[in-house]
Short mmCIF file of C-alpha atoms and ligand atoms in Angstrom, two decimals:
data_model
loop_
_atom_site.label_atom_id
_atom_site.label_comp_id
_atom_site.label_asym_id
_atom_site.label_seq_id
_atom_site.Cartn_x
_atom_site.Cartn_y
_atom_site.Cartn_z
CA UNK G 1 208.66 139.61 224.72
CA UNK G 2 211.59 140.97 226.73
CA UNK G 3 213.54 140.35 223.47
CA UNK G 4 211.08 142.56 221.68
CA UNK G 5 211.50 145.44 224.22
CA UNK G 6 215.22 145.16 224.13
CA UNK G 7 215.30 145.33 220.29
CA UNK G 8 212.89 148.37 220.45
CA UNK G 9 214.84 150.07 222.86
CA UNK G 10 218.17 149.61 221.10
CA UNK G 11 216.36 151.24 218.08
CA UNK G 12 215.45 154.02 219.98
CA UNK G 13 218.65 154.52 221.20
CA UNK G 14 220.62 154.38 217.80
CA UNK G 15 218.03 156.42 216.41
CA UNK G 16 218.67 159.06 218.93
CA UNK G 17 222.36 158.79 218.02
CA UNK G 18 221.67 159.56 214.33
CA UNK G 19 223.90 156.87 213.25
CA UNK G 20 221.38 154.22 212.33
CA UNK G 21 218.62 153.89 209.12
CA UNK G 22 215.52 152.64 210.02
CA UNK G 23 213.14 151.41 207.07
CA UNK G 24 209.91 149.92 207.06
CA UNK G 25 208.27 147.98 204.11
CA UNK G 26 205.75 145.34 203.13
CA UNK G 27 207.06 141.85 202.47
CA UNK G 28 205.69 139.63 199.82
CA UNK G 29 202.81 138.30 202.12
CA UNK G 30 201.75 141.99 203.03
CA UNK G 31 203.04 141.93 206.40
CA UNK G 32 204.69 144.99 207.56
CA UNK G 33 208.52 144.44 207.94
CA UNK G 34 211.09 146.55 209.81
CA UNK G 35 214.83 147.00 209.44
CA UNK G 36 217.69 149.04 210.24
CA UNK G 37 221.21 149.66 209.36
CA UNK G 38 223.99 150.46 211.78
CA UNK G 39 227.49 151.82 211.13
CA UNK G 40 230.48 149.55 212.14
CA UNK G 41 232.13 149.65 215.61
CA UNK G 42 235.33 150.95 213.86
CA UNK G 43 233.56 153.72 211.87
CA UNK G 44 231.29 154.60 214.96
CA UNK G 45 234.53 155.21 216.85
CA UNK G 46 235.92 157.64 214.27
CA UNK G 47 237.06 160.76 216.41
CA UNK G 48 235.30 163.12 213.71
CA UNK G 49 232.27 163.06 211.56
CA UNK G 50 234.42 163.55 208.65
CA UNK G 51 235.63 160.09 208.25
CA UNK G 52 239.06 159.97 209.77
CA UNK G 53 242.69 159.97 208.40
CA UNK G 54 241.74 157.96 205.16
CA UNK G 55 239.01 160.90 204.41
CA UNK G 56 241.43 163.54 205.43
CA UNK G 57 244.12 162.38 203.01
CA UNK G 58 241.55 162.05 200.21
CA UNK G 59 240.53 165.70 200.93
CA UNK G 60 244.06 166.67 200.63
CA UNK G 61 244.57 164.78 197.21
CA UNK G 62 241.45 166.11 195.87
CA UNK G 63 242.53 169.77 196.68
CA UNK G 64 245.90 169.24 195.29
CA UNK G 65 244.17 168.08 191.96
CA UNK G 66 241.59 170.72 192.03
CA UNK G 67 244.52 173.02 192.42
CA UNK G 68 246.30 171.65 189.71
CA UNK G 69 243.22 171.81 187.07
CA UNK G 70 242.63 175.22 188.03
CA UNK G 71 245.83 176.43 187.27
CA UNK G 72 245.99 174.50 183.80
CA UNK G 73 242.88 175.93 183.03
CA UNK G 74 243.86 179.23 183.81
CA UNK G 75 246.91 178.94 181.74
CA UNK G 76 249.09 179.98 184.80
CA UNK G 77 252.68 180.55 183.69
CA UNK G 78 255.79 180.08 185.89
CA UNK G 79 256.65 176.74 187.70
CA UNK G 80 253.69 175.16 186.68
CA UNK G 81 253.79 176.12 183.18
CA UNK G 82 257.38 174.87 183.13
CA UNK G 83 256.30 171.54 184.74
CA UNK G 84 253.99 171.34 181.81
CA UNK G 85 255.72 172.18 179.08
CA UNK G 86 258.60 169.77 180.02
CA UNK G 87 256.34 166.59 179.54
CA UNK G 88 254.63 167.85 176.63
CA UNK G 89 257.83 168.62 174.77
CA UNK G 90 259.44 165.38 176.15
CA UNK G 91 256.55 163.09 175.13
CA UNK G 92 256.75 162.88 171.29
CA UNK G 93 260.41 162.27 171.65
CA UNK G 94 259.97 159.32 174.05
CA UNK G 95 257.30 158.01 171.87
CA UNK G 96 259.83 158.02 168.81
CA UNK G 97 262.39 156.57 170.60
CA UNK G 98 260.02 153.61 171.99
CA UNK G 99 259.08 153.11 168.33
CA UNK G 100 262.44 153.19 166.92
CA UNK G 101 263.50 150.46 169.80
CA UNK G 102 260.46 148.46 168.90
CA UNK G 103 261.26 148.70 165.05
CA UNK G 104 264.84 147.47 165.81
CA UNK G 105 263.71 144.63 167.76
CA UNK G 106 261.32 143.61 165.16
CA UNK G 107 264.18 143.57 162.55
CA UNK G 108 266.38 141.74 164.91
CA UNK G 109 263.65 139.07 165.40
CA UNK G 110 263.20 138.80 161.58
CA UNK G 111 266.95 138.57 160.82
CA UNK G 112 267.26 136.04 163.70
CA UNK G 113 264.56 134.34 162.13
CA UNK G 114 266.13 134.08 158.81
CA UNK G 115 269.32 132.93 160.26
CA UNK G 116 267.49 130.00 162.18
CA UNK G 117 265.78 129.09 158.87
CA UNK G 118 269.19 129.01 157.20
CA UNK G 119 270.75 127.03 159.77
CA UNK G 120 267.66 124.46 159.88
CA UNK G 121 267.88 124.23 155.81
CA UNK G 122 271.61 123.42 156.15
CA UNK G 123 271.01 120.81 158.97
CA UNK G 124 268.34 119.21 157.02
CA UNK G 125 270.28 119.17 153.67
CA UNK G 126 273.20 117.52 155.69
CA UNK G 127 271.11 115.01 157.43
CA UNK G 128 269.46 114.13 153.94
CA UNK G 129 273.19 113.71 152.55
CA UNK G 130 274.50 111.84 155.11
CA UNK G 131 271.32 109.39 154.84
CA UNK G 132 271.85 109.05 151.15
CA UNK G 133 275.57 108.29 151.45
CA UNK G 134 275.01 105.68 154.22
CA UNK G 135 272.26 103.98 152.02
CA UNK G 136 274.85 103.48 149.04
CA UNK G 137 276.54 100.17 149.10
CA UNK G 138 280.06 100.57 150.15
CA UNK G 139 283.28 99.88 147.67
CA UNK G 140 286.84 99.54 148.28
CA UNK G 141 288.80 102.47 147.28
CA UNK G 142 290.86 101.80 144.10
CA UNK G 143 294.23 101.73 144.25
CA UNK G 144 294.65 105.10 141.90
CA UNK G 145 292.29 106.72 144.71
CA UNK G 146 294.59 105.53 147.57
CA UNK G 147 297.39 107.03 145.61
CA UNK G 148 295.75 110.31 144.88
CA UNK G 149 294.29 110.69 148.38
CA UNK G 150 296.35 109.17 151.01
CA UNK G 151 294.65 111.12 153.80
CA UNK G 152 291.17 110.13 152.72
CA UNK G 153 289.51 107.59 154.88
CA UNK G 154 290.89 108.79 158.22
CA UNK G 155 287.70 109.55 159.60
CA UNK G 156 283.76 108.94 158.74
CA UNK G 157 283.45 112.23 156.62
CA UNK G 158 286.44 111.56 154.29
CA UNK G 159 285.28 108.08 154.12
CA UNK G 160 282.02 109.23 152.65
CA UNK G 161 283.56 111.83 150.46
CA UNK G 162 286.09 109.37 148.93
CA UNK G 163 283.10 106.92 148.40
CA UNK G 164 280.94 109.57 146.70
CA UNK G 165 283.67 110.84 144.64
CA UNK G 166 284.52 107.33 143.53
CA UNK G 167 281.09 106.52 142.10
CA UNK G 168 280.84 109.74 140.50
CA UNK G 169 284.05 108.84 138.62
CA UNK G 170 282.87 105.48 137.64
CA UNK G 171 279.36 106.29 136.63
CA UNK G 172 278.56 110.04 136.46
CA UNK G 173 277.30 112.31 139.18
CA UNK G 174 274.08 110.95 140.70
CA UNK G 175 273.98 112.50 143.97
CA UNK G 176 272.02 116.15 143.92
CA UNK G 177 274.32 117.19 147.07
CA UNK G 178 277.12 117.21 144.82
CA UNK G 179 275.81 118.08 141.19
CA UNK G 180 279.36 117.41 139.93
CA UNK G 181 278.27 116.69 136.07
CA UNK G 182 281.54 118.40 134.54
CA UNK G 183 284.22 115.99 135.34
CA UNK G 184 286.42 118.98 135.56
CA UNK G 185 284.64 119.78 139.22
CA UNK G 186 286.50 116.81 140.37
CA UNK G 187 290.15 117.35 141.31
CA UNK G 188 292.64 116.97 138.44
CA UNK G 189 295.98 115.40 139.59
CA UNK G 190 298.65 118.32 139.47
CA UNK G 191 301.08 118.09 136.57
CA UNK G 192 303.70 119.94 138.87
CA UNK G 193 306.80 121.57 136.76
CA UNK G 194 309.86 120.82 138.35
CA UNK G 195 311.66 124.00 139.16
CA UNK G 196 315.23 124.94 139.07
CA UNK G 197 317.04 125.74 142.43
CA UNK G 198 316.14 129.20 143.92
CA UNK G 199 318.30 132.13 144.30
CA UNK G 200 319.97 132.68 147.68
CA UNK G 201 317.41 134.88 150.00
CA UNK G 202 318.63 136.95 152.29
CA UNK G 203 316.20 137.08 155.08
CA UNK G 204 314.82 139.90 157.14
CA UNK G 205 315.95 142.61 154.87
CA UNK G 206 312.67 144.25 154.47
CA UNK G 207 312.13 147.84 152.86
CA UNK G 208 310.60 150.76 154.79
CA UNK G 209 307.16 149.61 154.30
CA UNK G 210 307.80 146.25 156.00
CA UNK G 211 307.47 144.93 152.48
CA UNK G 212 309.75 142.36 150.60
CA UNK G 213 309.71 139.23 148.89
CA UNK G 214 308.51 135.82 150.43
CA UNK G 215 311.39 134.25 151.89
CA UNK G 216 309.74 131.53 154.63
CA UNK G 217 306.45 130.03 155.17
CA UNK G 218 306.10 128.55 158.81
CA UNK G 219 304.49 125.14 159.84
CA UNK G 220 300.61 125.19 159.19
CA UNK G 221 298.59 125.97 162.32
CA UNK G 222 294.83 124.29 161.96
CA UNK G 223 292.29 126.51 163.68
CA UNK G 224 289.26 124.62 162.83
CA UNK G 225 287.96 121.38 160.99
CA UNK G 226 284.81 121.63 159.17
CA UNK G 227 281.80 119.65 160.34
CA UNK G 228 280.44 118.31 157.19
CA UNK G 229 281.35 117.32 153.68
CA UNK G 230 280.49 120.69 152.45
CA UNK G 231 283.36 121.77 153.93
CA UNK G 232 285.79 119.70 152.33
CA UNK G 233 286.80 122.78 150.17
CA UNK G 234 286.14 126.25 151.27
CA UNK G 235 287.24 129.77 152.02
CA UNK G 236 288.09 131.74 155.29
CA UNK G 237 289.07 135.17 155.55
CA UNK G 238 289.66 138.12 157.49
CA UNK G 239 289.22 141.68 156.30
CA UNK G 240 292.48 143.51 156.61
CA UNK G 241 290.82 146.91 156.61
CA UNK G 242 287.49 146.28 158.27
CA UNK G 243 284.83 148.85 158.46
CA UNK G 244 281.60 148.64 160.63
CA UNK G 245 279.40 146.99 161.53
CA UNK G 246 282.04 144.08 162.15
CA UNK G 247 285.36 144.45 163.82
CA UNK G 248 288.94 143.74 162.84
CA UNK G 249 289.04 140.42 164.61
CA UNK G 250 285.88 139.10 162.63
CA UNK G 251 286.66 136.04 160.76
CA UNK G 252 284.34 134.90 157.67
CA UNK G 253 284.04 131.56 156.00
CA UNK G 254 282.22 129.76 153.39
CA UNK G 255 282.11 126.16 152.74
CA UNK G 256 282.14 125.59 148.84
CA UNK G 257 281.13 122.12 148.30
CA UNK G 258 277.53 122.23 146.66
CA UNK G 259 275.45 123.26 144.01
CA UNK G 260 274.07 126.30 145.59
CA UNK G 261 276.72 127.99 147.60
CA UNK G 262 275.27 130.89 149.51
CA UNK G 263 276.11 130.88 153.23
CA UNK G 264 278.48 133.25 154.48
CA UNK G 265 279.32 132.42 158.13
CA UNK G 266 280.92 135.04 160.54
CA UNK G 267 282.71 134.49 163.87
CA UNK G 268 283.96 137.17 166.42
CA UNK G 269 287.39 136.25 166.35
CA UNK G 270 289.65 133.34 165.90
CA UNK G 271 288.74 131.60 169.54
CA UNK G 272 285.03 131.75 168.53
CA UNK G 273 285.79 130.15 165.06
CA UNK G 274 288.13 127.73 166.68
CA UNK G 275 285.46 126.35 169.44
CA UNK G 276 281.85 128.15 168.81
CA UNK G 277 278.99 128.29 166.33
CA UNK G 278 279.11 131.45 163.93
CA UNK G 279 277.65 134.73 165.80
CA UNK G 280 276.31 135.83 162.04
CA UNK G 281 275.19 133.65 159.08
CA UNK G 282 274.53 135.57 156.24
CA UNK G 283 272.56 134.22 152.87
CA UNK G 284 274.06 135.60 149.82
CA UNK G 285 271.76 137.05 147.28
CA UNK G 286 273.60 135.26 144.55
CA UNK G 287 275.65 132.12 144.62
CA UNK G 288 279.31 131.78 144.79
CA UNK G 289 281.63 129.84 142.57
CA UNK G 290 284.76 128.20 143.97
CA UNK G 291 287.26 129.16 146.83
CA UNK G 292 288.31 132.49 145.44
CA UNK G 293 286.36 134.73 147.46
CA UNK G 294 288.26 137.66 149.31
CA UNK G 295 287.28 140.19 152.02
CA UNK G 296 288.17 143.69 151.92
CA UNK G 297 286.90 147.22 153.53
CA UNK G 298 283.76 145.71 154.55
CA UNK G 299 282.60 143.67 151.41
CA UNK G 300 282.93 140.22 150.23
CA UNK G 301 284.12 140.15 146.87
CA UNK G 302 283.18 136.80 144.99
CA UNK G 303 282.81 135.25 141.43
CA UNK G 304 279.39 134.76 140.59
CA UNK G 305 278.45 130.89 139.85
CA UNK G 306 278.85 129.81 136.17
CA UNK G 307 279.91 133.33 135.03
CA UNK G 308 282.73 135.70 134.97
CA UNK G 309 280.91 138.36 136.89
CA UNK G 310 282.72 139.62 140.01
CA UNK G 311 280.22 140.85 142.88
CA UNK G 312 280.99 143.09 145.80
CA UNK G 313 278.48 142.37 148.55
CA UNK G 314 278.51 145.00 151.06
CA UNK G 315 278.15 143.72 154.83
CA UNK G 316 276.65 146.70 156.35
CA UNK G 317 273.78 146.71 153.74
CA UNK G 318 273.67 143.06 153.24
CA UNK G 319 273.38 143.46 149.40
CA UNK G 320 275.28 143.61 146.24
CA UNK G 321 276.88 147.07 146.15
CA UNK G 322 278.69 146.37 142.77
CA UNK G 323 279.01 144.06 139.79
CA UNK G 324 281.18 143.73 136.71
CA UNK G 325 282.20 140.90 134.47
CA UNK G 326 285.84 140.30 134.46
CA UNK G 327 286.92 140.97 130.78
CA UNK G 328 287.70 137.89 128.76
CA UNK G 329 288.23 135.60 132.14
CA UNK G 330 287.86 132.01 131.74
CA UNK G 331 285.09 130.78 134.10
CA UNK G 332 283.48 127.31 135.31
CA UNK G 333 286.32 124.95 134.51
CA UNK G 334 288.02 126.57 131.58
CA UNK G 335 291.27 127.81 133.52
CA UNK G 336 291.21 126.13 136.98
CA UNK G 337 293.85 125.47 139.18
CA UNK G 338 295.44 121.87 139.15
CA UNK G 339 293.16 120.74 141.79
CA UNK G 340 290.13 121.67 139.61
CA UNK G 341 286.89 122.91 141.62
CA UNK G 342 286.16 125.32 139.05
CA UNK G 343 288.87 127.77 140.55
CA UNK G 344 289.13 130.03 137.39
CA UNK G 345 288.84 133.12 139.01
CA UNK G 346 291.07 133.88 142.28
CA UNK G 347 290.51 136.96 144.06
CA UNK G 348 293.18 138.16 146.44
CA UNK G 349 294.14 141.22 148.92
CA UNK G 350 297.36 142.67 149.67
CA UNK G 351 299.23 145.79 150.81
CA UNK G 352 298.56 147.31 147.55
CA UNK G 353 294.61 146.30 147.18
CA UNK G 354 292.47 144.07 145.50
CA UNK G 355 293.57 141.70 142.79
CA UNK G 356 292.08 139.03 140.45
CA UNK G 357 294.25 136.22 139.41
CA UNK G 358 292.66 134.39 136.07
CA UNK G 359 293.45 133.37 132.67
CA UNK G 360 291.86 134.09 129.30
CA UNK G 361 291.82 132.67 125.89
CA UNK G 362 293.97 134.95 124.64
CA UNK G 363 296.65 134.28 127.42
CA UNK G 364 296.11 130.60 126.20
CA UNK G 365 295.83 129.48 130.08
CA UNK G 366 298.65 131.48 131.27
CA UNK G 367 297.98 133.52 134.81
CA UNK G 368 296.82 136.83 134.17
CA UNK G 369 296.58 139.09 137.29
CA UNK G 370 294.56 142.32 137.10
CA UNK G 371 294.58 145.03 139.93
CA UNK G 372 290.92 145.96 140.49
CA UNK G 373 289.00 149.15 141.72
CA UNK G 374 287.82 147.86 145.12
CA UNK G 375 284.61 150.38 144.61
CA UNK G 376 283.29 149.53 141.15
CA UNK G 377 285.54 146.43 140.24
CA UNK G 378 287.05 148.12 136.88
CA UNK G 379 290.29 146.88 135.91
CA UNK G 380 292.98 149.16 136.76
CA UNK G 381 295.84 147.34 135.04
CA UNK G 382 296.71 143.83 133.92
CA UNK G 383 299.78 141.79 133.66
CA UNK G 384 299.89 138.58 131.62
CA UNK G 385 302.60 135.98 133.13
CA UNK G 386 304.17 132.81 131.68
CA UNK G 387 303.05 130.71 134.46
CA UNK G 388 300.50 128.13 133.51
CA UNK G 389 297.30 128.26 135.67
CA UNK G 390 296.54 124.65 135.57
CA UNK G 391 300.07 123.63 136.64
CA UNK G 392 299.92 125.25 140.04
CA UNK G 393 297.92 124.48 142.92
CA UNK G 394 296.88 127.87 144.06
CA UNK G 395 298.08 131.53 144.10
CA UNK G 396 298.19 134.69 146.08
CA UNK G 397 299.73 138.33 146.46
CA UNK G 398 301.86 139.62 148.73
CA UNK G 399 303.19 143.56 148.37
CA UNK G 400 302.41 143.53 144.60
CA UNK G 401 303.86 140.23 143.72
CA UNK G 402 302.21 137.07 142.70
CA UNK G 403 302.95 133.71 144.00
CA UNK G 404 302.04 130.25 143.16
CA UNK G 405 302.00 126.98 145.20
CA UNK G 406 303.32 124.11 143.47
CA UNK G 407 301.27 121.19 144.51
CA UNK G 408 297.80 121.04 146.57
CA UNK G 409 298.39 117.24 147.57
CA UNK G 410 302.13 116.76 148.45
CA UNK G 411 302.81 117.15 151.94
CA UNK G 412 305.89 118.76 151.40
CA UNK G 413 305.53 121.41 148.47
CA UNK G 414 306.83 124.92 147.60
CA UNK G 415 305.86 128.20 146.64
CA UNK G 416 307.43 127.89 143.01
CA UNK G 417 306.94 131.25 141.26
CA UNK G 418 306.96 134.74 141.81
CA UNK G 419 305.88 137.45 139.49
CA UNK G 420 306.43 141.05 140.45
CA UNK G 421 304.05 143.49 138.77
CA UNK G 422 306.57 146.42 139.54
CA UNK G 423 308.92 144.96 137.15
CA UNK G 424 306.70 142.56 135.02
CA UNK G 425 309.17 139.64 135.66
CA UNK G 426 308.63 136.45 136.78
CA UNK G 427 311.07 133.76 138.28
CA UNK G 428 311.02 130.35 139.69
CA UNK G 429 311.61 130.03 143.54
CA UNK G 430 311.38 127.24 146.04
CA UNK G 431 309.89 128.38 149.55
CA UNK G 432 309.08 125.14 151.34
CA UNK G 433 305.37 124.89 152.58
CA UNK G 434 303.41 122.05 153.86
CA UNK G 435 300.19 120.41 153.11
CA UNK G 436 299.48 118.96 156.37
CA UNK G 437 296.01 117.34 155.15
CA UNK G 438 297.15 116.97 151.71
CA UNK G 439 294.30 118.82 149.92
CA UNK G 440 294.94 122.24 149.90
CA UNK G 441 292.01 124.14 147.90
CA UNK G 442 292.57 127.64 148.97
CA UNK G 443 295.61 129.73 149.81
CA UNK G 444 295.46 133.35 150.16
CA UNK G 445 297.51 136.21 152.27
CA UNK G 446 296.42 138.45 154.92
CA UNK G 447 298.40 141.70 154.92
CA UNK G 448 297.61 142.72 158.51
CA UNK G 449 298.03 139.34 160.11
CA UNK G 450 301.06 138.83 157.86
CA UNK G 451 299.71 135.06 157.43
CA UNK G 452 298.23 133.03 154.77
CA UNK G 453 295.29 131.52 155.19
CA UNK G 454 294.38 128.24 153.74
CA UNK G 455 291.84 125.79 153.52
CA UNK G 456 293.34 122.31 153.38
CA UNK G 457 290.84 119.11 153.29
CA UNK G 458 288.21 120.37 155.90
CA UNK G 459 290.73 122.34 157.89
CA UNK G 460 291.22 126.12 158.13
CA UNK G 461 294.92 126.61 158.52
CA UNK G 462 297.16 129.40 158.61
CA UNK G 463 301.06 130.02 157.93
CA UNK G 464 303.30 132.75 159.43
CA UNK G 465 305.62 134.22 156.51
CA UNK G 466 308.67 136.17 156.59
CA UNK G 467 309.63 138.77 153.96
CA UNK G 468 312.95 139.69 152.95
CA UNK G 469 315.01 140.75 149.78
CA UNK G 470 316.67 138.38 147.52
CA UNK G 471 320.45 138.27 147.51
CA UNK G 472 321.77 140.07 144.54
CA UNK G 473 323.65 137.78 141.85
CA1 CA L 501 294.41 132.12 146.21
#
């Protein structure tokens, strides 16, 4: 009874304050049911009927919004107009920029995806290659093999390469990783011609351009050893006149063992080449033949496989920018260097531009050297020498002169001929040069570094050189 009275009094009291809602309704059983709602103590203690600081802030923001809407609708000029114009003008630009960045990121993602695929494919090929080689029965190397390749067998990879080559020589190539087929692909033992004693050379007397005749080749310095048998032979390069997007320190490398050579690896600098993975992997649209490629003015120049076609691959667009047949040039084992390897066409760069070193039927195997137009690959001028191409191990150009290396395998060989395109004359020289690893498959000159780059039995090697002037007789 007292509880009911207390409830009724509370209802009356709250109702009198106007802060409670009183409701009456019938429940399911038809009985009358009373209920009421009371504001919480916090709300009830608000100092004003308007709702307190939160409501005041809300009102203030609403007022600002109403003011802005009003000014926008009325097209108010002045500060509000300027404030409106700025975002309107900036929005499309920001949108374009964001979409551009998105597109660039998408392209980067796709490019990285392609690079990953290339590396994965290469890793899988090499794994299968090693498995195949390991599955073959071991055969002791013949005496002839020992004589020809004294450095082979010094490590696992060399051992595998020697075994594979021995089997190929005995019964023809059956390993698809090698695809040798034509025995001319295998190294042909050099028939090195003994050369007469050289003229006395006067060192250090270069001309005003820094050019001169080669008078000294330094000791080989190895910068990197290839990781797999695909790097037994190869070519590595640095662009002496690099243009974007790569810097002048960028180094490039192609492993040239294999039936379908298309990977071009890029390294930021010599240090990266020596210790790291490539920072760039490009898949060339058409396969490479041999070790005669050259890098010049932002393009890779190379001979297309099984053809006399020269290609200019532009690094910026990652596409073939020019192609042209080198007229009458032998290819695919017709006029190789003494070590073989389909080294019919050898491209070179020096202070005077881009050159091709090759031979033709008309020249009957003698070295022909042509200066090429770097843009369209046309032959500007050609010289026929009296140097038999298959009697020398390699060749390179310095200051418009052609030089040849006597042996690819002898640890102590010489640069044995010089042909001067300025005079059309060749002569024998004997500048000592070392083949540290006894299987030198590529030698080229870099006019900026003033060094020879070579690829000697898995090793990427450089040699310092000195230029001078031969002493007059
Ligand atoms: Ca060369």
